[in-house]
mmCIF file of N, CA and C in Angstrom:
data_model
loop_
_atom_site.group_PDB
_atom_site.id
_atom_site.type_symbol
_atom_site.label_atom_id
_atom_site.label_comp_id
_atom_site.label_asym_id
_atom_site.label_seq_id
_atom_site.Cartn_x
_atom_site.Cartn_y
_atom_site.Cartn_z
ATOM 1 N N MET A 20 -27.449 13.605 33.569
ATOM 2 C CA MET A 20 -26.080 13.529 34.175
ATOM 3 C C MET A 20 -25.247 12.668 33.279
ATOM 4 N N VAL A 21 -25.751 11.465 32.905
ATOM 5 C CA VAL A 21 -24.915 10.564 32.125
ATOM 6 C C VAL A 21 -24.721 11.090 30.705
ATOM 7 N N CYS A 22 -25.768 11.701 30.148
ATOM 8 C CA CYS A 22 -25.672 12.326 28.782
ATOM 9 C C CYS A 22 -24.687 13.488 28.862
ATOM 10 N N GLY A 23 -24.677 14.300 29.886
ATOM 11 C CA GLY A 23 -23.737 15.350 30.009
ATOM 12 C C GLY A 23 -22.349 14.908 30.085
ATOM 13 N N ALA A 24 -22.102 13.830 30.860
ATOM 14 C CA ALA A 24 -20.741 13.258 30.972
ATOM 15 C C ALA A 24 -20.257 12.701 29.590
ATOM 16 N N LEU A 25 -21.164 11.939 28.901
ATOM 17 C CA LEU A 25 -20.762 11.479 27.586
ATOM 18 C C LEU A 25 -20.489 12.566 26.653
ATOM 19 N N PHE A 26 -21.311 13.656 26.687
ATOM 20 C CA PHE A 26 -21.002 14.835 25.786
ATOM 21 C C PHE A 26 -19.678 15.408 26.072
ATOM 22 N N ALA A 27 -19.371 15.540 27.408
ATOM 23 C CA ALA A 27 -18.006 16.185 27.732
ATOM 24 C C ALA A 27 -16.922 15.278 27.272
ATOM 25 N N ILE A 28 -17.042 13.934 27.373
ATOM 26 C CA ILE A 28 -16.001 13.027 26.955
ATOM 27 C C ILE A 28 -15.879 13.145 25.465
ATOM 28 N N LEU A 29 -17.001 13.156 24.699
ATOM 29 C CA LEU A 29 -16.879 13.361 23.287
ATOM 30 C C LEU A 29 -16.264 14.653 22.908
ATOM 31 N N ARG A 30 -16.552 15.763 23.576
ATOM 32 C CA ARG A 30 -15.997 17.061 23.224
ATOM 33 C C ARG A 30 -14.465 16.983 23.468
ATOM 34 N N ALA A 31 -14.080 16.220 24.512
ATOM 35 C CA ALA A 31 -12.616 16.150 24.756
ATOM 36 C C ALA A 31 -11.913 15.236 23.844
ATOM 37 N N ALA A 32 -12.622 14.190 23.356
ATOM 38 C CA ALA A 32 -11.998 13.128 22.554
ATOM 39 C C ALA A 32 -11.781 13.644 21.093
ATOM 40 N N ILE A 33 -12.732 14.494 20.582
ATOM 41 C CA ILE A 33 -12.691 14.828 19.153
ATOM 42 C C ILE A 33 -11.438 15.587 18.838
ATOM 43 N N PRO A 34 -11.049 16.660 19.600
ATOM 44 C CA PRO A 34 -9.752 17.330 19.249
ATOM 45 C C PRO A 34 -8.504 16.378 19.398
ATOM 46 N N ILE A 35 -8.580 15.500 20.388
ATOM 47 C CA ILE A 35 -7.457 14.575 20.553
ATOM 48 C C ILE A 35 -7.305 13.706 19.290
ATOM 49 N N GLY A 36 -8.477 13.263 18.800
ATOM 50 C CA GLY A 36 -8.451 12.403 17.547
ATOM 51 C C GLY A 36 -7.875 13.191 16.367
ATOM 52 N N PHE A 37 -8.255 14.529 16.277
ATOM 53 C CA PHE A 37 -7.745 15.309 15.184
ATOM 54 C C PHE A 37 -6.191 15.485 15.322
ATOM 55 N N ILE A 38 -5.806 15.675 16.603
ATOM 56 C CA ILE A 38 -4.312 15.835 16.816
ATOM 57 C C ILE A 38 -3.551 14.534 16.393
ATOM 58 N N TYR A 39 -4.124 13.429 16.869
ATOM 59 C CA TYR A 39 -3.436 12.118 16.486
ATOM 60 C C TYR A 39 -3.434 11.920 14.974
ATOM 61 N N ARG A 40 -4.561 12.276 14.307
ATOM 62 C CA ARG A 40 -4.610 12.097 12.873
ATOM 63 C C ARG A 40 -3.561 13.060 12.152
ATOM 64 N N TRP A 41 -3.450 14.302 12.684
ATOM 65 C CA TRP A 41 -2.468 15.180 12.140
ATOM 66 C C TRP A 41 -1.047 14.711 12.319
ATOM 67 N N LEU A 42 -0.781 14.242 13.557
ATOM 68 C CA LEU A 42 0.581 13.709 13.826
ATOM 69 C C LEU A 42 0.936 12.536 12.901
ATOM 70 N N ILE A 43 -0.092 11.628 12.703
ATOM 71 C CA ILE A 43 0.191 10.482 11.878
ATOM 72 C C ILE A 43 0.400 10.855 10.465
ATOM 73 N N SER A 44 -0.334 11.880 9.954
ATOM 74 C CA SER A 44 -0.135 12.337 8.526
ATOM 75 C C SER A 44 1.158 12.993 8.369
ATOM 76 N N VAL A 45 1.555 13.751 9.406
ATOM 77 C CA VAL A 45 2.872 14.466 9.300
ATOM 78 C C VAL A 45 4.003 13.381 9.310
ATOM 79 N N PHE A 46 3.875 12.428 10.203
ATOM 80 C CA PHE A 46 4.820 11.297 10.327
ATOM 81 C C PHE A 46 4.981 10.599 8.957
ATOM 82 N N ILE A 47 3.871 10.246 8.349
ATOM 83 C CA ILE A 47 3.812 9.523 7.065
ATOM 84 C C ILE A 47 4.466 10.383 6.012
ATOM 85 N N SER A 48 4.124 11.691 5.904
ATOM 86 C CA SER A 48 4.737 12.518 4.866
ATOM 87 C C SER A 48 6.216 12.566 5.126
ATOM 88 N N ASN A 49 6.686 12.804 6.345
ATOM 89 C CA ASN A 49 8.102 12.919 6.576
ATOM 90 C C ASN A 49 8.870 11.636 6.205
ATOM 91 N N THR A 50 8.325 10.476 6.559
ATOM 92 C CA THR A 50 8.966 9.227 6.262
ATOM 93 C C THR A 50 8.969 8.990 4.699
ATOM 94 N N LEU A 51 7.918 9.430 4.029
ATOM 95 C CA LEU A 51 7.911 9.257 2.540
ATOM 96 C C LEU A 51 8.925 10.180 1.906
ATOM 97 N N SER A 52 9.105 11.422 2.451
ATOM 98 C CA SER A 52 10.054 12.313 1.810
ATOM 99 C C SER A 52 11.482 11.803 2.148
ATOM 100 N N LEU A 53 11.738 11.242 3.273
ATOM 101 C CA LEU A 53 13.007 10.696 3.629
ATOM 102 C C LEU A 53 13.329 9.446 2.681
ATOM 103 N N VAL A 54 12.331 8.621 2.467
ATOM 104 C CA VAL A 54 12.617 7.483 1.574
ATOM 105 C C VAL A 54 12.921 7.977 0.171
ATOM 106 N N LEU A 55 12.169 9.002 -0.279
ATOM 107 C CA LEU A 55 12.390 9.506 -1.592
ATOM 108 C C LEU A 55 13.794 10.143 -1.750
ATOM 109 N N LEU A 56 14.237 10.821 -0.670
ATOM 110 C CA LEU A 56 15.563 11.400 -0.648
ATOM 111 C C LEU A 56 16.600 10.326 -0.683
ATOM 112 N N LEU A 57 16.426 9.227 -0.008
ATOM 113 C CA LEU A 57 17.407 8.133 0.088
ATOM 114 C C LEU A 57 17.440 7.426 -1.310
ATOM 115 N N VAL A 58 16.326 7.240 -1.880
ATOM 116 C CA VAL A 58 16.245 6.493 -3.191
ATOM 117 C C VAL A 58 16.775 7.313 -4.269
ATOM 118 N N VAL A 59 16.474 8.635 -4.345
ATOM 119 C CA VAL A 59 16.924 9.516 -5.394
ATOM 120 C C VAL A 59 18.315 10.089 -4.950
#
């Protein structure tokens, strides 16, 4: 029972982590491009 619950939590947490990582990378790339546009 406990192992099944932990497995379900992990299965739910892994895609959320990927989404957060993707959002952070998109945010960083957008801010870098904005800074480059402002500097140039």
